[in-house]
Coordinates of C-alpha atoms in Angstrom, one line a residue:
X1 CA -16.2 -32.9 2.7
X2 CA -17.7 -30.9 -0.6
X3 CA -20.5 -28.4 0.4
X4 CA -24.0 -29.0 -0.1
X5 CA -25.5 -27.1 -3.1
X6 CA -27.9 -24.1 -1.9
X7 CA -30.9 -25.1 -0.6
X8 CA -32.4 -21.8 0.8
X9 CA -34.0 -19.9 -1.7
X10 CA -33.3 -16.6 -0.1
X11 CA -30.3 -15.6 2.3
X12 CA -32.4 -12.2 3.0
X13 CA -35.0 -14.4 4.9
X14 CA -32.8 -15.3 7.7
X15 CA -33.9 -13.4 10.9
X16 CA -32.1 -10.0 11.2
X17 CA -32.2 -8.7 14.9
X18 CA -30.1 -7.3 17.7
X19 CA -26.4 -8.3 16.4
X20 CA -24.0 -6.9 19.1
X21 CA -21.2 -4.5 18.1
X22 CA -17.9 -6.4 18.4
X23 CA -17.3 -4.8 21.7
X24 CA -20.6 -5.5 23.2
X25 CA -21.8 -8.6 25.3
X26 CA -21.7 -12.2 23.8
X27 CA -25.0 -13.5 22.1
X28 CA -27.3 -15.4 24.0
X29 CA -26.4 -19.2 24.3
X30 CA -27.6 -21.0 21.1
X31 CA -27.5 -17.9 18.8
X32 CA -24.7 -17.2 16.3
X33 CA -24.4 -13.7 15.3
X34 CA -23.4 -13.1 11.3
X35 CA -22.0 -10.3 9.6
X36 CA -22.2 -10.4 5.6
X37 CA -20.7 -8.2 2.9
X38 CA -21.4 -8.8 -0.8
X39 CA -19.4 -7.9 -3.8
X40 CA -21.8 -5.3 -5.1
X41 CA -22.0 -3.8 -1.5
X42 CA -25.8 -4.6 -1.3
X43 CA -24.9 -6.1 2.2
X44 CA -21.9 -4.2 3.8
X45 CA -21.0 -5.8 7.4
X46 CA -24.8 -6.4 7.5
X47 CA -25.8 -8.3 10.7
X48 CA -28.1 -11.2 11.3
X49 CA -28.5 -14.0 13.8
X50 CA -29.5 -17.6 13.7
X51 CA -29.8 -20.4 15.9
X52 CA -27.9 -23.6 16.6
X53 CA -29.5 -26.9 16.6
X54 CA -28.2 -30.0 18.1
X55 CA -25.8 -32.5 16.1
X56 CA -27.9 -35.0 14.2
X57 CA -24.9 -37.2 13.4
X58 CA -25.0 -35.9 9.7
X59 CA -21.8 -34.7 8.3
X60 CA -21.1 -30.9 8.1
X61 CA -19.2 -28.7 5.9
X62 CA -17.1 -27.1 8.4
X63 CA -16.1 -28.4 11.5
X64 CA -14.7 -26.5 14.0
X65 CA -12.5 -27.9 16.4
X66 CA -11.0 -25.5 19.3
X67 CA -9.1 -28.2 21.0
X68 CA -6.7 -27.9 18.3
X69 CA -4.9 -24.6 18.6
X70 CA -2.2 -23.1 16.1
X71 CA -0.9 -19.5 16.2
X72 CA -2.0 -16.7 18.6
X73 CA -2.9 -13.6 16.7
X74 CA -1.4 -10.1 17.0
X75 CA -3.8 -8.4 14.8
X76 CA -4.7 -6.6 11.3
X77 CA -4.2 -3.6 9.7
X78 CA -2.2 -1.6 7.1
X79 CA 0.6 1.1 6.5
X80 CA 0.6 4.6 7.6
X81 CA 2.4 5.7 4.7
X82 CA 3.6 9.3 4.3
X83 CA 0.9 9.7 1.4
X84 CA -2.0 8.4 3.9
X85 CA -0.9 10.5 6.7
X86 CA -0.5 13.5 4.4
X87 CA -4.2 12.9 3.0
X88 CA -5.6 12.6 6.6
X89 CA -3.8 15.8 8.3
X90 CA -4.5 18.0 5.0
X91 CA -7.4 16.8 3.2
X92 CA -9.6 16.1 5.9
X93 CA -11.3 18.3 8.6
X94 CA -10.5 17.7 12.3
X95 CA -14.0 15.9 12.9
X96 CA -13.5 13.8 9.6
X97 CA -10.1 12.8 10.6
X98 CA -11.2 11.9 14.4
X99 CA -14.2 9.9 13.1
X100 CA -12.0 8.0 10.3
X101 CA -9.3 7.0 12.9
X102 CA -11.9 6.1 15.6
X103 CA -13.6 4.1 12.8
X104 CA -10.5 2.3 11.8
X105 CA -8.6 1.7 15.2
X106 CA -11.6 1.7 17.6
X107 CA -13.9 -1.1 18.5
X108 CA -16.9 1.0 19.8
X109 CA -19.6 1.2 17.7
X110 CA -18.6 0.6 14.2
X111 CA -14.9 0.4 14.7
X112 CA -13.0 -2.3 12.9
X113 CA -10.2 -2.5 15.5
X114 CA -7.0 -2.2 13.7
X115 CA -4.3 -3.5 15.9
X116 CA -1.2 -3.5 13.7
X117 CA 0.5 -0.9 11.6
X118 CA 3.7 -0.3 9.4
X119 CA 5.8 2.9 9.0
X120 CA 8.2 3.4 6.5
X121 CA 11.7 4.5 7.7
X122 CA 12.2 7.2 5.2
X123 CA 10.5 7.5 2.0
X124 CA 8.6 5.1 0.0
X125 CA 7.1 5.5 -3.4
X126 CA 4.0 6.5 -1.6
X127 CA 5.7 9.7 -0.3
X128 CA 5.5 12.9 -1.8
X129 CA 9.4 13.0 -2.2
X130 CA 12.1 11.1 -1.8
X131 CA 14.3 11.2 1.2
X132 CA 16.1 9.5 3.9
X133 CA 16.4 10.6 7.6
X134 CA 20.2 11.3 7.2
X135 CA 20.7 13.4 4.0
X136 CA 23.7 15.9 4.7
X137 CA 23.9 19.0 2.6
X138 CA 26.9 18.0 1.0
X139 CA 26.0 14.4 0.5
X140 CA 29.1 13.2 2.4
X141 CA 29.5 10.1 4.7
X142 CA 28.1 11.1 7.8
X143 CA 29.2 8.3 10.1
X144 CA 28.3 9.8 13.6
X145 CA 24.7 10.4 12.0
X146 CA 25.1 14.3 13.0
X147 CA 22.4 15.0 10.4
X148 CA 19.8 12.3 11.5
X149 CA 16.4 13.9 11.8
X150 CA 12.9 12.6 11.8
X151 CA 11.9 16.1 10.8
X152 CA 10.2 14.9 7.3
X153 CA 7.6 12.7 9.9
X154 CA 6.8 15.5 12.5
X155 CA 3.9 17.2 10.4
X156 CA 2.1 14.1 9.4
X157 CA 3.2 10.4 10.0
X158 CA 3.9 11.0 13.7
X159 CA 0.7 12.7 14.7
X160 CA -1.5 10.6 12.9
X161 CA 0.0 7.6 14.6
X162 CA 0.0 9.2 17.8
X163 CA -3.8 9.6 17.4
X164 CA -4.2 6.0 16.4
X165 CA -2.5 4.9 19.5
X166 CA -4.7 7.4 21.9
X167 CA -7.5 5.4 20.3
X168 CA -6.1 2.1 20.6
X169 CA -3.1 2.1 23.2
X170 CA -2.3 -1.6 22.3
X171 CA -1.7 -0.7 18.7
X172 CA 1.6 -2.6 17.6
X173 CA 3.7 -0.7 15.3
X174 CA 6.5 -1.9 13.2
X175 CA 8.8 -0.3 10.4
X176 CA 10.7 -0.9 7.3
X177 CA 13.4 1.1 5.3
X178 CA 13.2 1.4 1.5
X179 CA 16.6 2.4 1.3
X180 CA 19.8 3.2 3.5
X181 CA 21.0 6.8 2.9
X182 CA 22.4 7.6 -0.6
X183 CA 25.6 8.0 0.9
X184 CA 25.9 4.4 2.4
X185 CA 25.1 2.8 -1.0
X186 CA 27.4 2.1 -4.0
X187 CA 24.9 3.9 -6.3
X188 CA 25.3 7.1 -4.1
X189 CA 21.5 7.5 -4.7
X190 CA 18.6 6.5 -2.8
X191 CA 17.2 4.8 -6.0
X192 CA 18.7 1.4 -6.9
X193 CA 21.8 0.2 -5.5
X194 CA 23.3 -2.0 -2.5
X195 CA 24.6 -1.0 1.1
X196 CA 28.1 -0.9 1.1
X197 CA 29.6 -3.0 3.8
X198 CA 31.8 -0.5 5.3
X199 CA 28.5 1.2 6.3
X200 CA 26.7 -1.8 8.0
X201 CA 27.4 -0.6 11.6
X202 CA 26.5 3.0 10.4
X203 CA 22.9 1.5 9.1
X204 CA 22.4 -0.7 12.1
X205 CA 22.7 2.5 14.2
X206 CA 20.5 4.5 12.2
X207 CA 17.8 2.0 12.2
X208 CA 17.8 2.0 16.1
X209 CA 18.4 5.8 16.2
X210 CA 14.9 5.9 14.3
X211 CA 13.2 3.5 17.1
X212 CA 14.8 5.8 19.8
X213 CA 13.5 9.1 18.0
X214 CA 9.7 7.6 17.6
X215 CA 10.2 6.3 21.3
X216 CA 10.6 9.9 22.2
X217 CA 7.6 11.0 20.3
X218 CA 5.5 8.5 22.1
X219 CA 5.4 5.9 19.5
X220 CA 6.8 2.2 20.6
X221 CA 8.2 0.4 17.7
X222 CA 7.8 -3.2 18.6
X223 CA 9.7 -4.7 15.1
X224 CA 11.8 -3.9 12.3
X225 CA 12.7 -5.3 9.0
X226 CA 16.1 -4.5 7.7
X227 CA 14.8 -3.9 4.0
X228 CA 11.6 -3.5 2.1
X229 CA 11.6 -5.9 -0.7
X230 CA 15.3 -6.5 -0.8
X231 CA 15.2 -8.7 -4.1
X232 CA 13.9 -5.6 -6.0
X233 CA 15.8 -2.2 -7.3
X234 CA 12.8 -0.1 -8.4
X235 CA 13.6 2.2 -11.2
X236 CA 12.1 5.4 -10.0
X237 CA 11.5 5.1 -6.2
X238 CA 13.7 4.4 -3.1
X239 CA 14.8 1.0 -3.1
X240 CA 18.2 -1.3 -2.2
X241 CA 19.3 -4.8 -3.1
X242 CA 20.1 -6.7 0.0
X243 CA 20.3 -10.6 -0.6
X244 CA 20.1 -13.3 2.0
X245 CA 24.0 -13.4 2.8
X246 CA 24.3 -9.6 3.1
X247 CA 21.3 -9.8 5.4
X248 CA 22.9 -12.6 7.3
X249 CA 25.9 -10.6 8.1
X250 CA 24.4 -7.2 8.6
X251 CA 21.9 -8.8 11.6
X252 CA 24.4 -11.3 12.7
X253 CA 27.3 -9.0 13.2
X254 CA 25.6 -5.6 13.4
X255 CA 22.1 -5.1 13.9
X256 CA 21.6 -8.1 15.9
X257 CA 24.2 -7.3 18.6
X258 CA 23.6 -3.6 18.7
X259 CA 19.9 -4.5 19.4
X260 CA 20.7 -6.8 21.9
X261 CA 22.6 -4.3 24.0
X262 CA 20.3 -1.2 23.2
X263 CA 16.7 -2.3 22.8
X264 CA 16.7 -6.2 23.6
X265 CA 12.7 -6.2 23.3
X266 CA 12.8 -4.9 19.8
X267 CA 11.9 -7.8 17.3
X268 CA 13.8 -8.1 13.9
X269 CA 11.7 -9.6 11.1
X270 CA 13.7 -11.0 8.0
X271 CA 12.7 -10.9 4.4
X272 CA 9.7 -8.4 3.9
X273 CA 9.1 -9.7 0.3
X274 CA 7.1 -12.2 -1.7
X275 CA 6.1 -15.7 -1.6
X276 CA 7.9 -16.9 -4.8
X277 CA 11.5 -16.9 -3.0
X278 CA 11.2 -18.7 0.1
X279 CA 14.8 -19.8 -0.3
X280 CA 15.8 -16.2 0.7
X281 CA 14.4 -16.3 4.4
X282 CA 15.4 -19.8 4.7
X283 CA 19.1 -19.1 3.9
X284 CA 19.1 -16.3 6.7
X285 CA 17.3 -18.4 9.2
X286 CA 19.9 -21.3 8.4
X287 CA 22.8 -18.6 9.5
X288 CA 23.2 -19.4 13.1
X289 CA 24.8 -16.0 13.8
X290 CA 21.7 -14.2 12.2
X291 CA 18.8 -16.6 13.1
X292 CA 19.1 -15.8 16.8
X293 CA 18.2 -12.4 16.5
X294 CA 15.4 -12.8 14.0
X295 CA 12.0 -13.8 15.4
X296 CA 9.5 -13.8 12.4
X297 CA 9.6 -13.8 8.4
X298 CA 7.6 -11.3 7.0
X299 CA 5.8 -11.9 3.4
X300 CA 4.4 -9.8 0.7
X301 CA 1.9 -10.9 -1.9
X302 CA 2.9 -9.8 -5.4
X303 CA 4.6 -13.1 -6.4
X304 CA 4.0 -16.6 -5.5
X305 CA 1.6 -18.4 -3.7
X306 CA 0.5 -18.1 -0.2
X307 CA 1.3 -21.6 0.9
X308 CA 4.8 -20.8 0.6
X309 CA 4.7 -19.3 4.2
X310 CA 3.9 -22.7 5.8
X311 CA 7.1 -24.6 4.7
X312 CA 9.2 -21.8 6.1
X313 CA 7.6 -22.1 9.3
X314 CA 7.6 -25.8 9.5
X315 CA 11.5 -25.6 9.0
X316 CA 11.8 -23.0 11.8
X317 CA 8.8 -23.4 14.1
X318 CA 10.2 -21.0 16.8
X319 CA 9.7 -18.2 14.0
X320 CA 6.7 -16.2 13.5
X321 CA 4.9 -15.5 10.3
X322 CA 3.4 -12.0 9.2
X323 CA 2.1 -10.6 6.0
X324 CA 3.4 -7.3 6.0
X325 CA 2.3 -5.7 2.7
X326 CA -0.3 -6.4 0.0
X327 CA -1.9 -3.5 -2.0
X328 CA -5.3 -3.7 -3.7
X329 CA -5.6 -2.1 -7.0
X330 CA -6.8 -1.7 -10.5
X331 CA -5.2 -4.7 -11.9
X332 CA -5.7 -8.4 -12.5
X333 CA -6.4 -10.7 -10.8
X334 CA -7.3 -8.2 -8.0
X335 CA -9.6 -6.4 -10.4
X336 CA -12.1 -9.3 -11.2
X337 CA -11.1 -11.0 -8.0
X338 CA -12.4 -8.3 -6.1
X339 CA -13.5 -8.6 -2.3
X340 CA -13.4 -12.3 -2.2
X341 CA -9.9 -12.9 -3.6
X342 CA -8.7 -10.4 -1.0
X343 CA -10.4 -12.3 1.7
X344 CA -9.7 -15.7 0.9
X345 CA -6.0 -15.0 0.1
X346 CA -4.9 -12.1 2.4
X347 CA -7.1 -13.0 5.6
X348 CA -8.0 -16.4 5.4
X349 CA -5.1 -17.7 3.2
X350 CA -2.2 -15.9 5.2
X351 CA -3.6 -16.9 8.4
X352 CA -4.5 -20.6 7.8
X353 CA -0.5 -20.4 6.7
X354 CA 0.5 -19.4 10.1
X355 CA 0.5 -15.4 10.1
X356 CA -0.1 -14.0 13.2
X357 CA -0.5 -10.5 11.7
X358 CA -1.7 -9.3 8.4
X359 CA -1.1 -6.0 7.0
X360 CA -2.5 -4.4 3.6
X361 CA -0.5 -1.5 2.0
X362 CA -1.6 2.1 2.0
X363 CA -4.3 3.1 5.3
X364 CA -5.6 5.9 2.6
X365 CA -5.2 7.3 -0.8
X366 CA -7.0 9.9 -2.8
X367 CA -9.7 9.2 -5.6
X368 CA -6.9 9.1 -8.2
X369 CA -4.3 6.8 -6.1
X370 CA -2.3 9.7 -5.1
X371 CA 0.0 11.0 -3.8
X372 CA 2.9 9.2 -4.4
X373 CA 6.4 9.9 -6.1
X374 CA 7.2 7.0 -8.5
X375 CA 6.2 3.3 -8.0
X376 CA 2.6 2.1 -8.5
X377 CA 0.0 4.5 -10.2
X378 CA -2.9 1.9 -9.8
X379 CA -2.8 1.1 -6.1
X380 CA -5.5 2.1 -3.7
X381 CA -6.0 2.4 -0.1
X382 CA -8.1 0.7 2.6
X383 CA -10.3 4.0 2.3
X384 CA -10.3 6.5 -0.4
X385 CA -10.5 10.3 0.8
X386 CA -11.8 12.6 -1.7
X387 CA -9.1 15.2 -1.9
X388 CA -11.7 17.8 -2.2
X389 CA -14.0 17.2 0.4
X390 CA -12.3 14.7 2.7
X391 CA -15.3 12.2 2.2
X392 CA -14.5 8.7 2.7
X393 CA -15.1 5.5 0.5
X394 CA -14.3 2.2 2.0
X395 CA -12.7 -0.4 -0.6
X396 CA -13.0 -4.1 -1.2
X397 CA -9.7 -4.3 1.0
X398 CA -11.4 -2.5 3.8
X399 CA -14.1 -5.0 4.2
X400 CA -11.7 -8.1 3.9
X401 CA -10.0 -6.9 6.8
X402 CA -12.7 -5.6 8.7
X403 CA -14.3 -9.0 8.5
X404 CA -11.2 -10.3 10.9
X405 CA -9.9 -7.3 12.6
X406 CA -13.5 -6.3 14.0
X407 CA -13.9 -9.7 15.7
X408 CA -10.7 -11.4 16.2
X409 CA -9.0 -10.2 19.3
X410 CA -5.2 -9.6 20.4
X411 CA -3.9 -13.1 21.4
X412 CA -7.0 -15.0 19.9
X413 CA -5.8 -18.4 18.8
X414 CA -6.4 -19.9 15.3
X415 CA -8.1 -23.0 15.8
X416 CA -8.7 -25.9 13.5
X417 CA -11.4 -25.7 10.9
X418 CA -12.2 -28.1 7.9
X419 CA -10.1 -26.7 5.0
X420 CA -12.6 -27.4 2.2
X421 CA -11.8 -27.0 -1.7
X422 CA -14.8 -26.0 -3.6
X423 CA -15.0 -22.2 -3.5
X424 CA -15.6 -21.6 0.3
X425 CA -12.8 -20.8 2.1
X426 CA -12.6 -20.4 5.9
X427 CA -10.8 -19.8 9.0
X428 CA -11.3 -20.0 12.7
X429 CA -10.3 -18.5 15.8
X430 CA -11.1 -18.2 19.6
X431 CA -10.9 -15.0 21.6
X432 CA -9.3 -15.3 24.8
X433 CA -11.2 -12.7 26.4
X434 CA -14.5 -14.1 26.3
X435 CA -14.2 -17.7 24.6
X436 CA -16.0 -16.8 21.7
X437 CA -15.6 -18.3 18.6
X438 CA -15.3 -16.6 15.2
X439 CA -15.4 -18.1 11.6
X440 CA -14.5 -15.9 8.6
X441 CA -15.7 -17.6 5.3
X442 CA -15.9 -16.5 1.8
X443 CA -18.0 -17.8 -1.1
X444 CA -16.1 -16.8 -4.4
X445 CA -18.5 -18.4 -6.7
X446 CA -21.2 -16.9 -8.8
X447 CA -24.1 -18.6 -6.8
X448 CA -25.4 -18.6 -3.2
X449 CA -23.9 -21.6 -1.4
X450 CA -25.4 -23.3 1.9
X451 CA -22.7 -24.0 4.6
X452 CA -23.2 -26.0 7.6
X453 CA -20.7 -25.4 10.5
X454 CA -20.5 -27.8 13.6
X455 CA -18.8 -27.2 16.7
X456 CA -18.9 -29.5 19.4
X457 CA -22.7 -30.8 19.9
X458 CA -24.1 -28.0 17.9
X459 CA -24.5 -27.1 14.3
X460 CA -25.7 -24.1 12.2
X461 CA -26.6 -23.3 8.6
X462 CA -26.3 -20.4 6.7
X463 CA -26.7 -19.4 2.8
X464 CA -24.0 -17.5 1.6
X465 CA -24.8 -14.9 -1.0
X466 CA -22.9 -15.1 -4.3
X467 CA -19.3 -13.6 -4.1
X468 CA -19.6 -12.7 -0.6
X469 CA -17.7 -12.7 3.1
X470 CA -19.2 -13.6 6.3
X471 CA -18.3 -13.5 9.8
X472 CA -19.8 -15.8 12.4
X473 CA -19.6 -15.4 16.0
X474 CA -20.9 -17.7 18.8
X475 CA -20.1 -18.7 22.1
X476 CA -19.6 -22.3 23.2
X477 CA -21.7 -21.8 26.4
X478 CA -24.6 -22.2 23.8
X479 CA -23.2 -25.8 23.6

């Protein structure tokens, strides 16, 4: 059903009072809590409340149906890249650092409750230098991994991740390599090249050695991908082409069996690349030896359309879906699409197409999109840290994520809601801890829009400002 035209003259006239923090008690029966952010930041997670009314038999724009359940959610978050961790450790004071990490990973007060992060195994473009975790001084093969060391991470990534875990002990941490060590590749370099088959076993041991080393530092890794963006060989930062037949052999004959013996609860995700080549993960999942070791497909946003996630999941319904990287930045369509593009595509679109977890790219970058060693010079972080003062600015990506992460809890069900097609996008969830319902909606239009939402025998209406995102939370006890 098409949404009705805006009928309320002023969204600011809605009553504003006593909206509880996400960790607080549930609303009174019959009340809906609303948080709204506008693209111009006139509203920024601004709270209000409204009442529900008995359904009068008229149609609603969005019907929420908790009887139809889809995937259970793991969480939302971003990557603690080397660059992000370095800024947090070296460009912020202790009090600033603690406040930022509590805001990002905590749920008390204004905490946005990130529950999912990604680390890089060795350097990415968002590192201050290029390195792997096994770089022998002479560059000779190191089959016994005698030179393996996570020393490059001990100053920044490890302490920041441990601090995040101290704030949220349930935080789930995944990790991805940008390249195997140079001595394992046909290029002899971290930049470009392919993994030589004779080193498949060594690379499998390298990845599990990383998991062991991080466990020793108090950081449990719950999932790995075997290669970041395996269909791309960057020109100026670590990368490695690793096509579907190669990944299938590596997972099926090497990493998978070793994982089963050493760390049977560690998950392996395939692909970790864009929506435009679903045939790549489909080929790996069609290989019986590899597929039995793969628990999920990981996606990036830089090519194709989010809808590609669903057919892969439909073909292999026993495999989970994750969005594991997308960066905001200064390019089209992100520049003009802004907040509502990020929300409707990366939060609403990915979860409507089965994603259990959603990760943006850098947790933090400075005012110049630094530091980085090659790669993207127009990317931004979830937050921007002033390199001189440590002051924090929150980006569109922060608000897009927070509209879900602050309100949708671990293990929440995505539930059915009407999929509209006229500029209002939405996704609905039911939290298992208190039974509350959460609806995230985005108005991409240039004018306010009134939406009516139905849940069982109750309805409510709200006028969304132009170019805005709103989160609604209510308790079915009011019905």
